[in-house]
Short mmCIF file of C-alpha atoms in Angstrom, two decimals:
data_model
loop_
_atom_site.label_atom_id
_atom_site.label_comp_id
_atom_site.label_asym_id
_atom_site.label_seq_id
_atom_site.Cartn_x
_atom_site.Cartn_y
_atom_site.Cartn_z
CA MET A 1 8.26 -16.49 17.17
CA PHE A 2 12.02 -16.59 17.41
CA GLU A 3 14.34 -13.76 16.43
CA LYS A 4 16.63 -13.90 13.41
CA TYR A 5 19.28 -15.57 15.52
CA THR A 6 18.24 -17.42 18.61
CA LEU A 7 21.30 -18.66 20.47
CA TRP A 8 19.68 -20.69 23.18
CA GLY A 9 22.77 -20.90 25.33
CA SER A 10 25.75 -23.20 25.43
CA LEU A 11 25.61 -26.46 27.30
CA ALA A 12 28.56 -28.58 28.28
CA LEU A 13 29.14 -30.89 25.35
CA SER A 14 29.01 -34.60 26.08
CA LEU A 15 31.86 -35.87 23.94
CA SER A 16 31.26 -39.14 22.18
CA VAL A 17 33.82 -41.92 22.07
CA PHE A 18 33.96 -42.16 18.27
CA SER A 19 37.34 -42.32 16.58
CA PRO A 20 38.64 -38.95 15.35
CA ILE A 21 38.87 -38.08 11.64
CA THR A 22 42.10 -39.60 10.42
CA ASN A 23 42.27 -38.54 6.74
CA ALA A 24 45.81 -37.23 6.39
CA GLN A 25 44.69 -34.66 3.79
CA CYS A 26 42.41 -32.91 6.28
CA PRO A 27 43.98 -29.85 7.92
CA THR A 28 43.79 -29.80 11.68
CA THR A 29 42.72 -26.16 12.10
CA GLY A 30 39.19 -25.29 13.22
CA THR A 31 36.79 -27.08 15.51
CA ILE A 32 34.06 -27.97 13.00
CA LYS A 33 35.11 -30.57 10.44
CA ARG A 34 31.90 -32.01 9.06
CA PHE A 35 28.31 -31.20 8.14
CA TYR A 36 25.53 -33.73 7.78
CA SER A 37 22.64 -31.94 6.11
CA PHE A 38 18.97 -33.00 5.88
CA GLY A 39 16.16 -31.36 3.93
CA SER A 40 14.52 -30.82 0.55
CA SER A 41 15.43 -29.01 -2.68
CA TRP A 42 16.46 -25.93 -0.73
CA SER A 43 19.48 -27.83 0.59
CA ASP A 44 19.86 -30.69 -1.91
CA ASN A 45 23.22 -30.27 -3.67
CA GLY A 46 22.93 -33.45 -5.73
CA PHE A 47 25.00 -35.72 -3.46
CA ARG A 48 23.64 -39.25 -3.23
CA ILE A 49 24.88 -41.64 -0.59
CA ALA A 50 24.54 -44.83 -2.58
CA SER A 51 23.54 -46.31 -5.90
CA ALA A 52 21.98 -49.26 -4.07
CA ALA A 53 21.77 -50.54 -0.53
CA CYS A 54 25.27 -50.71 0.97
CA LYS A 55 26.81 -49.74 -2.38
CA LYS A 56 28.22 -46.32 -1.71
CA ASN A 57 28.90 -43.66 -4.31
CA THR A 58 31.86 -41.28 -4.11
CA TRP A 59 31.65 -39.74 -0.67
CA PRO A 60 33.17 -36.40 0.37
CA THR A 61 36.85 -36.12 1.24
CA CYS A 62 39.11 -33.23 2.09
CA ASP A 63 39.96 -32.71 -1.57
CA ASN A 64 36.35 -33.24 -2.75
CA ARG A 65 34.29 -31.43 -0.12
CA PHE A 66 30.84 -32.42 -1.43
CA GLY A 67 31.44 -35.89 -2.87
CA ASN A 68 29.61 -37.07 -5.95
CA GLN A 69 26.84 -34.75 -7.12
CA VAL A 70 24.87 -36.93 -9.49
CA GLY A 71 21.24 -36.16 -8.63
CA GLY A 72 18.90 -33.50 -7.42
CA ASP A 73 18.78 -29.94 -8.67
CA VAL A 74 22.00 -28.99 -10.38
CA GLN A 75 20.51 -26.15 -12.43
CA ILE A 76 22.16 -22.79 -12.02
CA GLY A 77 20.49 -21.08 -9.11
CA LEU A 78 19.76 -24.35 -7.34
CA GLU A 79 23.26 -25.78 -7.08
CA GLY A 80 24.48 -23.25 -4.52
CA LYS A 81 23.03 -24.70 -1.37
CA ASP A 82 23.30 -23.23 2.10
CA ASN A 83 25.55 -25.93 3.50
CA ASN A 84 27.79 -25.59 0.41
CA TYR A 85 28.16 -21.88 1.02
CA LEU A 86 28.71 -22.41 4.72
CA THR A 87 31.45 -24.85 3.78
CA TRP A 88 32.97 -22.38 1.34
CA LEU A 89 32.75 -19.25 3.52
CA ALA A 90 34.00 -21.17 6.56
CA ASN A 91 37.01 -22.49 4.65
CA ASN A 92 39.29 -21.91 7.61
CA GLU A 93 37.34 -24.70 9.29
CA SER A 94 38.30 -27.25 6.58
CA ILE A 95 34.74 -28.59 6.55
CA ILE A 96 33.48 -31.42 4.39
CA THR A 97 29.75 -31.84 3.74
CA TYR A 98 27.56 -34.93 3.54
CA ASP A 99 24.31 -33.60 2.08
CA ILE A 100 21.60 -36.24 2.51
CA ALA A 101 18.77 -33.84 1.58
CA GLN A 102 16.74 -34.56 -1.53
CA ARG A 103 14.43 -32.48 -3.69
CA GLY A 104 10.71 -32.74 -3.09
CA ALA A 105 11.06 -34.32 0.34
CA THR A 106 8.57 -33.91 3.16
CA VAL A 107 9.15 -34.84 6.79
CA ASP A 108 7.09 -38.00 6.61
CA ASN A 109 5.10 -39.14 3.60
CA THR A 110 2.58 -40.90 5.83
CA CYS A 111 1.71 -37.50 7.34
CA ILE A 112 1.85 -35.17 4.35
CA SER A 113 2.48 -36.84 1.02
CA THR A 114 4.32 -35.58 -2.01
CA SER A 115 3.71 -36.93 -5.47
CA ASN A 116 7.26 -37.06 -6.76
CA GLN A 117 9.56 -37.92 -3.88
CA PRO A 118 9.37 -40.90 -1.50
CA TYR A 119 12.70 -39.99 0.15
CA ASP A 120 11.38 -38.15 3.19
CA LEU A 121 13.24 -37.02 6.32
CA LYS A 122 12.58 -40.39 7.94
CA ALA A 123 14.37 -42.10 5.04
CA GLN A 124 17.22 -39.59 5.11
CA VAL A 125 17.88 -40.21 8.79
CA ASP A 126 17.60 -43.95 8.23
CA ASP A 127 20.29 -43.68 5.56
CA PHE A 128 22.46 -41.70 7.94
CA ASN A 129 22.13 -44.46 10.51
CA ARG A 130 22.80 -47.13 7.87
CA TYR A 131 26.07 -45.59 6.67
CA TYR A 132 27.35 -43.25 9.36
CA SER A 133 26.10 -44.40 12.75
CA PRO A 134 28.78 -46.39 14.58
CA THR A 135 26.12 -48.56 16.20
CA ASP A 136 24.28 -49.59 13.00
CA THR A 137 25.56 -52.81 11.40
CA ARG A 138 23.39 -53.01 8.26
CA CYS A 139 26.23 -51.94 5.97
CA ALA A 140 29.08 -53.24 8.09
CA SER A 141 30.73 -54.87 5.07
CA ASP A 142 30.99 -51.52 3.27
CA GLN A 143 33.43 -48.75 4.15
CA LYS A 144 31.56 -46.74 6.74
CA PHE A 145 32.31 -43.09 7.40
CA SER A 146 31.54 -43.23 11.10
CA ASP A 147 34.81 -41.51 11.94
CA TRP A 148 33.15 -38.30 13.16
CA THR A 149 33.02 -36.83 16.63
CA ALA A 150 30.19 -34.99 18.34
CA GLU A 151 32.42 -32.01 19.03
CA ARG A 152 33.52 -31.55 15.42
CA THR A 153 30.25 -32.29 13.58
CA VAL A 154 27.18 -30.12 12.94
CA PHE A 155 23.87 -31.60 11.83
CA VAL A 156 21.95 -29.15 9.61
CA MET A 157 18.16 -29.42 9.59
CA PHE A 158 16.36 -27.41 6.87
CA MET A 159 13.03 -29.13 6.30
CA GLY A 160 9.36 -28.29 5.99
CA ASP A 161 8.74 -26.20 2.88
CA ASN A 162 7.00 -29.02 1.01
CA ASP A 163 5.01 -30.01 4.10
CA ILE A 164 3.67 -26.48 4.40
CA PHE A 165 2.81 -26.06 0.72
CA ASN A 166 1.31 -29.53 0.28
CA GLY A 167 -0.50 -29.31 3.60
CA ALA A 168 -2.13 -26.00 2.73
CA ASN A 169 -2.85 -27.08 -0.83
CA ALA A 170 -4.62 -30.29 0.17
CA ASN A 171 -6.24 -29.29 3.46
CA GLY A 172 -6.82 -25.53 3.55
CA ALA A 173 -6.13 -23.45 6.65
CA VAL A 174 -4.17 -25.04 9.45
CA SER A 175 -7.09 -24.49 11.83
CA SER A 176 -9.10 -27.37 10.36
CA THR A 177 -9.14 -30.66 12.24
CA THR A 178 -7.54 -32.56 9.37
CA SER A 179 -4.80 -29.95 9.01
CA GLN A 180 -4.05 -30.08 12.72
CA GLN A 181 -3.75 -33.87 12.63
CA LYS A 182 -1.39 -33.78 9.66
CA LEU A 183 0.70 -30.96 11.12
CA ASN A 184 1.05 -32.75 14.46
CA CYS A 185 2.02 -35.94 12.65
CA ALA A 186 4.76 -34.12 10.72
CA VAL A 187 6.09 -32.33 13.81
CA ASN A 188 6.19 -35.58 15.80
CA SER A 189 8.04 -37.34 12.99
CA TYR A 190 10.51 -34.44 12.69
CA THR A 191 11.32 -34.56 16.39
CA ALA A 192 11.64 -38.35 16.28
CA ALA A 193 14.19 -38.00 13.46
CA VAL A 194 16.30 -35.56 15.51
CA LYS A 195 16.08 -37.87 18.53
CA SER A 196 17.37 -40.71 16.35
CA LEU A 197 20.38 -38.59 15.36
CA TYR A 198 20.98 -37.74 19.01
CA ALA A 199 20.87 -41.43 19.91
CA ALA A 200 23.56 -42.03 17.26
CA GLY A 201 25.82 -39.47 18.95
CA ALA A 202 24.86 -36.13 17.34
CA ARG A 203 25.10 -33.21 19.74
CA LYS A 204 25.48 -30.03 17.64
CA PHE A 205 22.56 -28.94 15.45
CA LEU A 206 21.88 -26.00 13.16
CA TYR A 207 18.14 -25.53 12.70
CA ILE A 208 17.03 -23.34 9.77
CA SER A 209 13.39 -22.29 9.64
CA THR A 210 11.34 -22.57 6.46
CA PRO A 211 11.86 -19.93 3.72
CA SER A 212 9.37 -17.19 2.84
CA GLN A 213 7.80 -18.95 -0.08
CA GLU A 214 4.67 -16.85 0.33
CA LEU A 215 6.71 -14.44 -1.85
CA SER A 216 7.15 -17.04 -4.60
CA ASP A 217 5.08 -17.14 -7.78
CA ARG A 218 3.86 -20.66 -7.01
CA VAL A 219 2.16 -19.48 -3.84
CA VAL A 220 1.15 -15.96 -4.91
CA ASN A 221 -0.42 -17.12 -8.19
CA LYS A 222 -2.83 -19.39 -6.33
CA GLY A 223 -4.60 -16.35 -4.90
CA THR A 224 -5.11 -14.53 -1.60
CA THR A 225 -7.00 -17.35 0.14
CA PHE A 226 -4.21 -19.81 -0.53
CA VAL A 227 -1.52 -17.33 0.55
CA ASN A 228 -3.35 -16.93 3.87
CA ASN A 229 -3.71 -20.70 4.26
CA TYR A 230 -0.03 -21.15 3.43
CA LEU A 231 0.97 -18.55 6.01
CA SER A 232 -1.19 -20.20 8.68
CA TRP A 233 0.62 -23.49 8.05
CA LYS A 234 4.04 -21.83 7.99
CA ARG A 235 3.49 -20.01 11.29
CA ALA A 236 2.15 -23.10 13.04
CA TYR A 237 4.92 -25.36 11.72
CA ASP A 238 7.77 -22.97 12.48
CA ILE A 239 6.49 -22.20 15.97
CA ALA A 240 6.02 -25.89 16.84
CA ILE A 241 9.44 -26.91 15.55
CA SER A 242 11.36 -23.98 17.03
CA SER A 243 9.64 -24.46 20.40
CA TRP A 244 10.65 -28.12 20.44
CA TRP A 245 14.29 -27.25 19.75
CA SER A 246 14.31 -24.74 22.58
CA GLN A 247 12.62 -27.05 25.07
CA THR A 248 14.85 -29.99 24.19
CA GLN A 249 18.04 -28.04 24.73
CA LYS A 250 16.77 -27.03 28.16
CA ASP A 251 16.05 -30.68 29.02
CA THR A 252 19.52 -31.49 30.33
CA THR A 253 18.26 -34.61 32.10
CA ASN A 254 17.14 -36.45 28.98
CA TYR A 255 19.38 -34.67 26.45
CA PRO A 256 22.71 -33.83 28.08
CA GLY A 257 25.10 -32.02 25.77
CA PHE A 258 22.37 -31.09 23.27
CA GLN A 259 23.25 -27.84 21.45
CA VAL A 260 21.31 -25.97 18.78
CA ASP A 261 21.65 -22.68 16.97
CA ALA A 262 18.45 -21.57 15.26
CA TYR A 263 18.24 -19.30 12.25
CA ASN A 264 15.01 -17.66 11.10
CA PHE A 265 15.37 -17.58 7.31
CA SER A 266 12.25 -15.46 6.86
CA VAL A 267 13.84 -12.41 8.48
CA LEU A 268 16.54 -12.22 5.80
CA MET A 269 14.22 -13.14 2.92
CA ASN A 270 11.51 -10.65 3.87
CA ASP A 271 14.01 -7.86 4.38
CA LEU A 272 15.81 -8.64 1.12
CA TRP A 273 12.47 -8.55 -0.73
CA ALA A 274 11.52 -5.24 0.87
CA ASN A 275 14.97 -3.64 0.60
CA PRO A 276 16.94 -5.34 -2.20
CA THR A 277 19.34 -2.39 -2.58
CA ASN A 278 20.34 -2.31 1.08
CA PRO A 279 24.17 -2.23 1.02
CA LYS A 280 24.31 -5.37 3.18
CA TYR A 281 22.73 -7.29 0.30
CA GLN A 282 25.19 -6.14 -2.32
CA ILE A 283 26.72 -9.12 -4.13
CA THR A 284 30.46 -8.55 -4.06
CA LYS A 285 33.36 -10.69 -5.22
CA GLU A 286 33.35 -12.36 -1.82
CA LEU A 287 30.08 -14.05 -2.81
CA ASP A 288 30.43 -14.00 -6.60
CA PRO A 289 34.10 -14.17 -7.62
CA ALA A 290 33.10 -14.01 -11.30
CA ALA A 291 31.32 -10.65 -10.95
CA ALA A 292 32.94 -7.84 -12.92
CA SER A 293 31.55 -5.38 -10.40
CA PRO A 294 29.23 -5.48 -7.36
CA TYR A 295 25.50 -5.74 -8.04
CA TYR A 296 22.13 -6.05 -6.33
CA LEU A 297 19.46 -8.68 -6.84
CA GLN A 298 16.19 -7.70 -8.50
CA LYS A 299 12.60 -8.44 -7.44
CA CYS A 300 11.84 -10.81 -10.30
CA THR A 301 11.79 -14.47 -11.38
CA ASN A 302 14.07 -15.62 -14.18
CA THR A 303 16.27 -18.66 -14.74
CA SER A 304 18.85 -16.66 -16.68
CA ALA A 305 22.18 -16.42 -14.89
CA THR A 306 22.51 -12.79 -15.94
CA SER A 307 19.08 -11.73 -14.70
CA HIS A 308 20.23 -11.24 -11.10
CA CYS A 309 16.69 -12.08 -9.97
CA ILE A 310 15.93 -13.05 -6.40
CA TRP A 311 13.79 -15.97 -7.61
CA TYR A 312 15.22 -18.59 -9.95
CA ASN A 313 11.86 -20.24 -10.59
CA ASP A 314 8.38 -20.23 -9.08
CA PHE A 315 9.49 -21.88 -5.81
CA HIS A 316 13.27 -21.43 -5.39
CA THR A 317 15.60 -18.49 -5.01
CA PHE A 318 18.78 -17.93 -6.99
CA TRP A 319 22.09 -19.12 -5.57
CA GLN A 320 23.04 -15.61 -4.43
CA VAL A 321 20.27 -15.70 -1.81
CA HIS A 322 21.76 -18.90 -0.41
CA ALA A 323 25.17 -17.21 -0.29
CA LEU A 324 23.72 -14.22 1.59
CA LEU A 325 21.98 -16.61 3.96
CA ALA A 326 25.17 -18.57 4.63
CA ARG A 327 27.19 -15.41 5.29
CA ASP A 328 24.52 -14.15 7.69
CA MET A 329 24.32 -17.49 9.50
CA LEU A 330 28.07 -17.85 9.77
CA SER A 331 28.34 -14.60 11.69
CA GLY A 332 26.43 -16.12 14.59
CA LEU A 333 27.56 -19.74 14.75
CA GLY A 334 30.29 -19.34 17.34
CA ASN A 335 28.07 -21.18 19.81
CA LEU A 336 28.65 -24.38 17.84
CA GLY A 337 32.39 -23.88 17.55
CA PHE A 338 32.79 -22.08 14.21
CA GLY A 339 35.87 -19.90 14.09
CA LYS A 340 37.46 -21.61 17.07
#
């Protein structure tokens, strides 16, 4: 398994020939200018690309960093997503964020289905290609935001929590033949999605592993057998995905310029759960400007904004955990050009 931060080395970046960002309102300081984020409710900030095919909504600009936020989870505790906090804490980078993630999503609904969300990772990447890839002409008549460069753009991949839960819930331990087939299908579809982004010109990736939802009420309340099945799925999924990232970056023949920083979310979550009063987890005004005084999160589940619980509901943490995660990630992202 990978360490908390696995910086797999820096490769020479193959610069794309896309036009640079030209918005006059965008400051010129900082290397990283844009995030494209893919995932589920853990990174869905409510942004929606379009109201219909080739009918775009309000997209992010330098004075509206996240664009329209009309869908997804906008409850307190779920609105503070990791890419939002990365954008906020890295304000010297003048980053704008295109969050294509959507609540309930799996990697591929034909591999592991979800009852309430057809917008899987495959669909998210297809929408990226439709609106942002300079080589895709399906929405050529609409204003296309393909004015990004490989050097200045990071693609954030935070996907798999619903695949793990639904896979374990429907199929038991990952060791069964059916589970293995479904897991392999999801992993293959995940890697195909990243390859599609690479083919469109993406070169810098931030991979975030799945969260420790074995600590959540939704998993714990299903009993010990399910917790063990869930953990078997989580380990197998995270190992397969992280191994692919590492191997692909080393494959300089087929993927020249490919860069990835990997962050193991479980290290922070497990340590926070075990040691919530560790001074490094104190919520100060840096993370919560409205706080009258610093405070620590509690080992509880409560949707009240004043509860200071780690868990907002039975499957999602409060926004402060996302802020801690973003601050921790930001400290090690120099490999991708943050702070330069």
